[in-house]
XYZ file of C-alpha atoms in Angstrom:
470
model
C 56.699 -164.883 195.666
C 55.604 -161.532 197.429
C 53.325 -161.970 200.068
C 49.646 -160.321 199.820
C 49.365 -157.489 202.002
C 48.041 -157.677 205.781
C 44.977 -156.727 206.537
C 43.063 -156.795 210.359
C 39.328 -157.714 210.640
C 37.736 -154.922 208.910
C 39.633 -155.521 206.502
C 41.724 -152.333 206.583
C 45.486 -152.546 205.706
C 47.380 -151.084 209.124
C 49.766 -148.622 206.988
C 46.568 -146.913 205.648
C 44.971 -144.309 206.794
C 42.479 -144.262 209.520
C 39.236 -141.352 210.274
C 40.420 -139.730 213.166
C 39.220 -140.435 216.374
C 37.391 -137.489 217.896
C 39.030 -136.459 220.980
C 37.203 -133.486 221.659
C 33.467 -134.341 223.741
C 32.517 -130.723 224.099
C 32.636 -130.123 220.716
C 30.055 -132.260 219.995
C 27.756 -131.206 222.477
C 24.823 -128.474 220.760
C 25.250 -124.612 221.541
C 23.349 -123.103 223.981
C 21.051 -119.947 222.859
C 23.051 -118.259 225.837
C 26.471 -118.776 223.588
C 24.953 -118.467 220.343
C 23.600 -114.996 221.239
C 26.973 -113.908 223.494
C 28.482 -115.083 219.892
C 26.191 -113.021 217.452
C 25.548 -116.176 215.561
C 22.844 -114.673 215.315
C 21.318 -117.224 211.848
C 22.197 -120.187 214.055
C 20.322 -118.691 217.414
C 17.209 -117.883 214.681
C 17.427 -122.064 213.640
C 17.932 -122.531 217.475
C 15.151 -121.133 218.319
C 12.772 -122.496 215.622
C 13.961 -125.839 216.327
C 13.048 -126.245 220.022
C 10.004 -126.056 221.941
C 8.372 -122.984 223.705
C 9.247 -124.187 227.324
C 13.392 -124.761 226.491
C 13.370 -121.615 224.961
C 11.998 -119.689 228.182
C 14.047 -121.806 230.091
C 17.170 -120.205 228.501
C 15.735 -116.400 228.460
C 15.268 -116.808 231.872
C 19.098 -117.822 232.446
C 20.329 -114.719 230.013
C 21.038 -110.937 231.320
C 18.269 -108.515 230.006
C 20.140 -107.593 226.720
C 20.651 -110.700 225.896
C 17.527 -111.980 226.221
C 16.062 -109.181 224.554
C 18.296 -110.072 221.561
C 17.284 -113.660 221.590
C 13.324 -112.038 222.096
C 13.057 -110.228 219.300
C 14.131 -112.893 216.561
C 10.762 -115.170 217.564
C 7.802 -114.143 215.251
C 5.020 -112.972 216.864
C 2.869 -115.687 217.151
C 5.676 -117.589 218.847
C 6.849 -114.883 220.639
C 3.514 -114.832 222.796
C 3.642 -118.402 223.651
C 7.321 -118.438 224.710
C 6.657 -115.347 226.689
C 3.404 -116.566 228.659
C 5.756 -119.707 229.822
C 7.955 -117.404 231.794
C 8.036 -116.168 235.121
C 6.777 -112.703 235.793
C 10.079 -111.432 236.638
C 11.496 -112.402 233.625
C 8.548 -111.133 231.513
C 9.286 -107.570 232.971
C 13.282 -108.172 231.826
C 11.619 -108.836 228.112
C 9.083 -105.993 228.329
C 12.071 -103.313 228.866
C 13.457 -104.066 226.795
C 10.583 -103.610 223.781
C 9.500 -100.791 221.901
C 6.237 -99.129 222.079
C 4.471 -100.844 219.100
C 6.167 -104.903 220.215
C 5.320 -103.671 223.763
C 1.716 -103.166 223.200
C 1.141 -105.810 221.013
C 2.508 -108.413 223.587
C 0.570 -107.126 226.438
C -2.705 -106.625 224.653
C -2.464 -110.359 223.143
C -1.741 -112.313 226.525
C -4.372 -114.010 228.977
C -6.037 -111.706 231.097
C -4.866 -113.677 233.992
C -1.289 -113.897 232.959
C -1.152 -110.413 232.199
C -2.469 -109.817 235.989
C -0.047 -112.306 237.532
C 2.973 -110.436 236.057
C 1.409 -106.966 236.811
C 1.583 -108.252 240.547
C 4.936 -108.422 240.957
C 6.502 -105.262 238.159
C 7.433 -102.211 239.533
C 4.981 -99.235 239.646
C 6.194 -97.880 235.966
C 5.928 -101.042 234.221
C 2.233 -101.642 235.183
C 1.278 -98.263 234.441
C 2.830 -98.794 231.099
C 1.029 -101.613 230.340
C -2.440 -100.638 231.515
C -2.310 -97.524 229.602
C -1.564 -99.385 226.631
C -4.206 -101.791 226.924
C -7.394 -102.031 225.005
C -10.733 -101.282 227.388
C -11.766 -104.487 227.247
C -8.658 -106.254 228.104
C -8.300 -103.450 230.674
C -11.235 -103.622 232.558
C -11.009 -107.741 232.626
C -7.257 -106.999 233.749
C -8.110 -104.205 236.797
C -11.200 -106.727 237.527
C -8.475 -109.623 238.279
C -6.492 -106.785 240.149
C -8.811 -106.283 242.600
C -9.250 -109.203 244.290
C -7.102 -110.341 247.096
C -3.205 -110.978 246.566
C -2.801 -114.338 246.574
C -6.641 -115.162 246.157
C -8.003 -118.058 244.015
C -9.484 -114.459 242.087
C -6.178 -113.123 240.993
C -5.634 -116.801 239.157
C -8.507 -117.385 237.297
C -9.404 -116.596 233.953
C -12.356 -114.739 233.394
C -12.607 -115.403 229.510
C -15.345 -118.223 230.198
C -17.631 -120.372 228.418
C -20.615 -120.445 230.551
C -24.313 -122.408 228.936
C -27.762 -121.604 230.391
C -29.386 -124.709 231.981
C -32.385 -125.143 229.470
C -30.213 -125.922 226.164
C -30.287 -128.476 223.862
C -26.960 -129.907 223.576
C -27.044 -128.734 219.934
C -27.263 -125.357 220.756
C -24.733 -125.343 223.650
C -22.084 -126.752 221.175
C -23.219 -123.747 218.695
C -22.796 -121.819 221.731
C -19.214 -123.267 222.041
C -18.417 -122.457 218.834
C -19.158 -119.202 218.802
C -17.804 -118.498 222.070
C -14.764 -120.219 222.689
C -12.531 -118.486 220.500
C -11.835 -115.833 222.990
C -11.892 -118.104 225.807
C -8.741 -119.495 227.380
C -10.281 -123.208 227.868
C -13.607 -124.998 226.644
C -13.006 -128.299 228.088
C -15.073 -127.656 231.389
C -18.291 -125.587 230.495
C -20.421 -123.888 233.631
C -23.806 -124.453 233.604
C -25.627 -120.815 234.830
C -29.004 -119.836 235.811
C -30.444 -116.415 234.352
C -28.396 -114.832 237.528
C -25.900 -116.105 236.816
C -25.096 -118.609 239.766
C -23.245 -121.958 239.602
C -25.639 -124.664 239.133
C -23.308 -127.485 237.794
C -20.979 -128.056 235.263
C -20.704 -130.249 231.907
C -17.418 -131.657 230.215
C -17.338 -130.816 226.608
C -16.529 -134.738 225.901
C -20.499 -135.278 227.063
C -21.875 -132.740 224.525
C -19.927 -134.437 222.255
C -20.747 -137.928 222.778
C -24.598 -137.086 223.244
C -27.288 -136.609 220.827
C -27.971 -132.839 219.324
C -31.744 -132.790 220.949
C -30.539 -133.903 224.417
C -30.962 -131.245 227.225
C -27.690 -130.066 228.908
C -29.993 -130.155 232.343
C -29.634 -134.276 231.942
C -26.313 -134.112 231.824
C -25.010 -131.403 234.333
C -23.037 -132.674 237.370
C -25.457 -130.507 239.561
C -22.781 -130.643 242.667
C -19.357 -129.658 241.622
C -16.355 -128.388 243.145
C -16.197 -124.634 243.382
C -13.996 -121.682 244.832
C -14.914 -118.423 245.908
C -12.605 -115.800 244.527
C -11.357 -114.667 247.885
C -10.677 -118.212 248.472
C -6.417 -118.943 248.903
C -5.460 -119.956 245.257
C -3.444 -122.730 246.980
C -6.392 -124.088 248.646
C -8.484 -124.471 245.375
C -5.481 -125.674 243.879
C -5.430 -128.312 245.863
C -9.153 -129.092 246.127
C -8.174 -129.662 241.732
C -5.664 -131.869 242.779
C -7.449 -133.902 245.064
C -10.783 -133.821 242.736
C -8.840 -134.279 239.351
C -10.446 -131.524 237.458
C -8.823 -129.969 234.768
C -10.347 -126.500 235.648
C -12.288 -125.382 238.748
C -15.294 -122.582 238.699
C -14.612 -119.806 240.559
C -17.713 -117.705 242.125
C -18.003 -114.752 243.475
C -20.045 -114.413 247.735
C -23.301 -114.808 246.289
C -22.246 -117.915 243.757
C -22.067 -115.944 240.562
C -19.953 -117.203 238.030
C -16.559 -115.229 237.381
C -14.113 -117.621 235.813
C -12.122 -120.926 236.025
C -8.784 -121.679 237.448
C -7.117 -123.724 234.581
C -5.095 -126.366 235.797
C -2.239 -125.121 234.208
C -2.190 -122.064 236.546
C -2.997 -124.245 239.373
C 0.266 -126.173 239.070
C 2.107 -123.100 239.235
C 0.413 -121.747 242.495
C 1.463 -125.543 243.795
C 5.097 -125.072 242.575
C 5.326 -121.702 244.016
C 3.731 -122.910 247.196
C 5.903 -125.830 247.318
C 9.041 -123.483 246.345
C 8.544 -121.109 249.469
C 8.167 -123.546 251.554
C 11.419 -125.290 251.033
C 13.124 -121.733 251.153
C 11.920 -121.151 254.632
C 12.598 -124.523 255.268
C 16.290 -124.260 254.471
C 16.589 -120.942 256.714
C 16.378 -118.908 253.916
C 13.911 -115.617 252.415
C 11.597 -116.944 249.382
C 12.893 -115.126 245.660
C 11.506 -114.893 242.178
C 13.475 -115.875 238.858
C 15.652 -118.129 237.465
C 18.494 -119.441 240.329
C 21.613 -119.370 237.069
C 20.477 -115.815 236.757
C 20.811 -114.799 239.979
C 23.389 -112.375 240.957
C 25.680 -113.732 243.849
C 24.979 -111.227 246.204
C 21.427 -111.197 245.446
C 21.710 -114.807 247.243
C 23.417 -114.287 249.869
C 20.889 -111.396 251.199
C 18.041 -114.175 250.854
C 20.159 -116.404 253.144
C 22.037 -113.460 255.346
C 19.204 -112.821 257.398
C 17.924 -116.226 258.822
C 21.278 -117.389 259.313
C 21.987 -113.849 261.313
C 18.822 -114.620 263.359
C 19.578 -118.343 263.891
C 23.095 -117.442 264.684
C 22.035 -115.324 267.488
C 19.648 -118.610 268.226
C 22.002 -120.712 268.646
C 23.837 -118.777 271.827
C 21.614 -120.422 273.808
C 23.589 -123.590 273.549
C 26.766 -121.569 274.744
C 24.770 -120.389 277.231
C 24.131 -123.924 279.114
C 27.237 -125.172 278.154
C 28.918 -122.015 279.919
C 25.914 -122.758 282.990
C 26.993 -126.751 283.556
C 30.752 -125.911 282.882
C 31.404 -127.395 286.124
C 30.068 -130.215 285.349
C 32.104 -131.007 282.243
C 35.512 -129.999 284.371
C 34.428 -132.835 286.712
C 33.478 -135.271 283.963
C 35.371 -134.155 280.749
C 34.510 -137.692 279.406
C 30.523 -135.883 278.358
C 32.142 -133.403 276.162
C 33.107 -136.192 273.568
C 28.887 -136.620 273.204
C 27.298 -133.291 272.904
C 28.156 -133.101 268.497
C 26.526 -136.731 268.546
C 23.534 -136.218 271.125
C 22.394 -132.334 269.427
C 22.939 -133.781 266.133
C 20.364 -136.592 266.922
C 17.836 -134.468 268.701
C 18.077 -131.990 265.588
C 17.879 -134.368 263.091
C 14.945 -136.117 264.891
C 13.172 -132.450 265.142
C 13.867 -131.550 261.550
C 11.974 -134.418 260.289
C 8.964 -134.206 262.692
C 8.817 -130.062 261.411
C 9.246 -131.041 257.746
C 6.369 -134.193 257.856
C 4.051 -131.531 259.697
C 4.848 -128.836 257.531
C 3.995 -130.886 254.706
C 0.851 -132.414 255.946
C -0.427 -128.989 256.905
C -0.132 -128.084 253.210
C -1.855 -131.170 251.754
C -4.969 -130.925 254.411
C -4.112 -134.386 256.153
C -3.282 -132.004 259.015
C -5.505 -129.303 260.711
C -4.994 -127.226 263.886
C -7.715 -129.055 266.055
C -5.327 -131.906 265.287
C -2.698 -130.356 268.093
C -2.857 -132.782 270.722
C -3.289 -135.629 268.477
C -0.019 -134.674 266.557
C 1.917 -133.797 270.534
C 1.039 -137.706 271.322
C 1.633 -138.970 267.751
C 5.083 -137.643 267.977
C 6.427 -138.181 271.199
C 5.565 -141.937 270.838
C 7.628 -141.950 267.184
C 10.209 -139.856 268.977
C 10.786 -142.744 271.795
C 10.390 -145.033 269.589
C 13.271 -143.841 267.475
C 15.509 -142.721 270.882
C 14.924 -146.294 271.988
C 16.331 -147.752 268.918
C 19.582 -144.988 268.563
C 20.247 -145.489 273.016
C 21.231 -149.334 272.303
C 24.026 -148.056 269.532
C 24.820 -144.823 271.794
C 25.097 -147.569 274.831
C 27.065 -149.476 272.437
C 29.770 -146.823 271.479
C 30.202 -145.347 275.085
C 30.856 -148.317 276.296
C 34.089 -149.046 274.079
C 34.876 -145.099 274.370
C 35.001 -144.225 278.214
C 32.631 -146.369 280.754
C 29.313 -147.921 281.791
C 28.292 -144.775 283.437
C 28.508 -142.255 280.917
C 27.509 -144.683 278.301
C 23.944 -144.864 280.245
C 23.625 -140.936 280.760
C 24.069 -141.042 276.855
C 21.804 -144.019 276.148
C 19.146 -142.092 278.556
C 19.645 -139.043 276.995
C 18.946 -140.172 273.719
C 15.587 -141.530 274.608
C 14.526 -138.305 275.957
C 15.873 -136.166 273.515
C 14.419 -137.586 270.713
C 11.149 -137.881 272.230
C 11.484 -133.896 272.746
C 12.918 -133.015 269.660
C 10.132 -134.895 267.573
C 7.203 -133.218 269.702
C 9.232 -129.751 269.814
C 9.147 -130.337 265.714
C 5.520 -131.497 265.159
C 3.922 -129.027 267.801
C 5.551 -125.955 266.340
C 4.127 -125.877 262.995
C 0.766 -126.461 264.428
C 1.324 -123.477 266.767
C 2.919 -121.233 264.049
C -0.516 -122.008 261.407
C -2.398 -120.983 264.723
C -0.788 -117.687 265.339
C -0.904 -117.012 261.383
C 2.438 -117.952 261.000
C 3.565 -119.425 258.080
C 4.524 -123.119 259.457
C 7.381 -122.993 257.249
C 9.111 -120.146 258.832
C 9.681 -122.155 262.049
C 10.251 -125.284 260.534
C 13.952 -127.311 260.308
C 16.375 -124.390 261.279
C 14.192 -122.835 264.215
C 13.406 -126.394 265.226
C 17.132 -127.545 265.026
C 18.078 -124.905 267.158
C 15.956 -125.000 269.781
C 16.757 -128.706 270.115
C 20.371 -127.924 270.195
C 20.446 -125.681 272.971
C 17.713 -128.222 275.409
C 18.978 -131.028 274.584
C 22.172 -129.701 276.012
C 20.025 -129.248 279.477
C 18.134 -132.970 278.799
C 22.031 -134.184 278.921
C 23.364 -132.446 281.846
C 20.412 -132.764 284.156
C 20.254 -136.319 283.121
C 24.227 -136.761 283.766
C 23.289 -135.303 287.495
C 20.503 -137.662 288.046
C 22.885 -141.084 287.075
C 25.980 -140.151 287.969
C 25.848 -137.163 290.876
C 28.348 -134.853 289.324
């Protein structure tokens, strides 16, 4: 009697055919726009880019070369376009706007945010801004010159001045009719100024209390007569801050006698953060600040960022071959030291680095101020004992079991001093640097790390003289 065929669990008979398995990963995985455009697929880079969001899609212009991403530009339709090309940086912008033609060009320009339009006019070369300012309307001109002219880097070069601004003796009825009308060619209605007839900040209402209130109301009942303001020549990171810290979505922005001018949005106010933020880790790290997107970067564009501070610390850093070289006599006579220097620098430098990089960032967020100087000296030099105290016992510990008592003291010793030095050497400097209008950065870990290296060596030698006579 013939047996009925086997089957397994799923009920599938082994000798019959099976869906392959795929073997292949990256062939699942999506094409980028990068490789669809490199690819002229150019139908599937059209459903790419209809498919995906306005911030992914700047994201990958920004990592494509200019023709590229002039390609991928030019297939968004208009309305899109804008959107997508207010999201990028203004280095990247200036790629795109090469790479337009006269009508597209003007178009683009004329249609962006005034204050957009003047952040990317900052940073493009001489021809590119005159291009664009010729082509502009003299409206969008004037507001666009207007934003120009105030300080670089001032709370005035961020703002927008397309504003919503209600006179103090409305019904709320009328100042939403006044929104209405309005607020179509303003970048943000959410935070409404209240004015006098000059002009001048008196308060401010939230769009959400018109709302909520009854039409005969008076906007004067429901102003917040005290509210946080910047002056145009103001640091933008400063009022950026003062939105952080105050959780308003957008901040008025006066000019020296209190008139109104415009709002920083809170979307530009992130920015000036990140940028802030950005620079300050460059400097940090050693290194120049740059503009655009790091995958787009040219290799040797790099490298020149970095070249220079490592050049400069380089040069630094013969100080420590310098007091080696001066207590070379001393290491001759006890060769046993030598093993300790990587160990002892590396502690005193990694001790300064953090003292540099918790000042630097407290000086940014306001929890730190100049006058704080001697506050800061006595703050750190007790965390920097603290912390020597707690690394001598190990360094006690492992000179013991290398060479003997002796040295294993002069290292324990050291360590207690050197940290103590290295973590007032790092907290003072910033504080020095911001009082000299130095950016605190730019003597930060690397400077701080340094210096450290090259007195710690004379902390260790001295300290070797004192305990052991040598």
């Amino acid at each position: 009697m013939p047996q009925p065929p086997i089957q397994d669990a799923e009920g599938t008979r082994p000798d019959e055919a099976r869906p392959p398995m795929a073997t292949d990963v990256h062939a699942e995985l999506p094409q980028s726009l990068k490789d669809l455009i490199e690819n002229q697929e150019l139908h599937a880079a059209l459903e790419w880019l209809e498919t995906n969001p306005p911030h992914l899609i700047a994201d990958e212009l920004a990592r494509m070369d200019a023709v590229d991403a002039g390609v991928a530009f030019r297939l968004l339709d208009k309305d899109r376009a804008l959107t997508v090309f207010e999201e990028l940086e203004p280095v990247d912008q200036q790629q795109i706007l090469e790479g337009l033609r006269d009508h597209s060009f003007l178009e683009l320009v004329e249609s962006m945010a005034p204050d957009d339009r003047a952040r990317m006019l900052r940073e493009a070369p001489a021809k590119v801004a005159k291009r664009v300012l010729a082509g502009l309307s003299t409206h969008e001109r004037r507001m666009t010159s207007a934003l120009l002219g105030y300080p670089e880097g001032s709370a005035g070069r961020y703002m927008t001045p397309e504003v919503v601004a209600l006179a103090q003796d409305l019904t709320v009825q009328q100042a939403l009719e006044t929104v209405r009308s309005k607020g179509p060619h303003a970048e943000t209605v959410y935070t409404l100024p209240v004015v006098d007839r000059g002009r001048r900040l008196t308060g401010i209402v939230e769009l959400r209390e018109l709302v909520l209130s009854a039409p005969d109301a008076m906007v004067s009942d429901l102003v917040v007569t005290e509210p946080a303001f910047a002056y145009a020549g103001d640091p933008a990171e400063q009022a950026s801050r003062l939105m952080r810290e105050t959780n308003d979505l957008n901040l008025p922005v006066v000019d020296s006698e209190r008139r109104l001018v415009g709002l920083l949005t809170i979307d530009d106010a992130v920015e000036v953060i990140e940028a802030a933020d950005t620079e300050d880790m460059a400097r940090q790290s050693g290194a120049s600040p740059w503009s655009g997107h790091y995958m787009a970067t040219g290799v040797w564009r790099l490298a020149r960022y970095r070249a220079l501070w490592l050049s400069l610390l380089l040069v630094a850093a013969t100080l420590t071959v310098s007091v080696t070289q001066l207590f070379e006599g001393t290491l001759e006579e006890v060769a046993a030291l030598a093993m300790f220097i990587p160990m002892l620098i590396g502690a005193g430098g990694n001790a300064g680095a953090q003292a540099a990089t918790a000042c630097v960032r407290a000086l940014a967020v306001g929890e730190v101020r100049g006058s704080d100087l001697f506050k800061v000296i006595w703050r750190e030099a007790r965390v920097g004992l603290v912390l020597g105290s707690l690394l001598a016992v190990l360094g006690l510990v492992v000179g013991t079991l290398f060479v003997n008592a002796k040295v294993a003291v002069v290292v324990a010793i050291t360590l207690v001093l050197i940290c103590a030095w290295a973590a007032t050497i790092g907290g003072t400097m910033p504080l020095l640097a911001k009082r000299l209008r130095i950016d605190p950065a730019v003597v930060s870990a690397p400077m701080v790390t340094t210096l450290v290296d090259a007195t710690g060596l004379v902390i260790y030698f001295l300290t070797a003289k004192a305990v052991m006579g040598v």
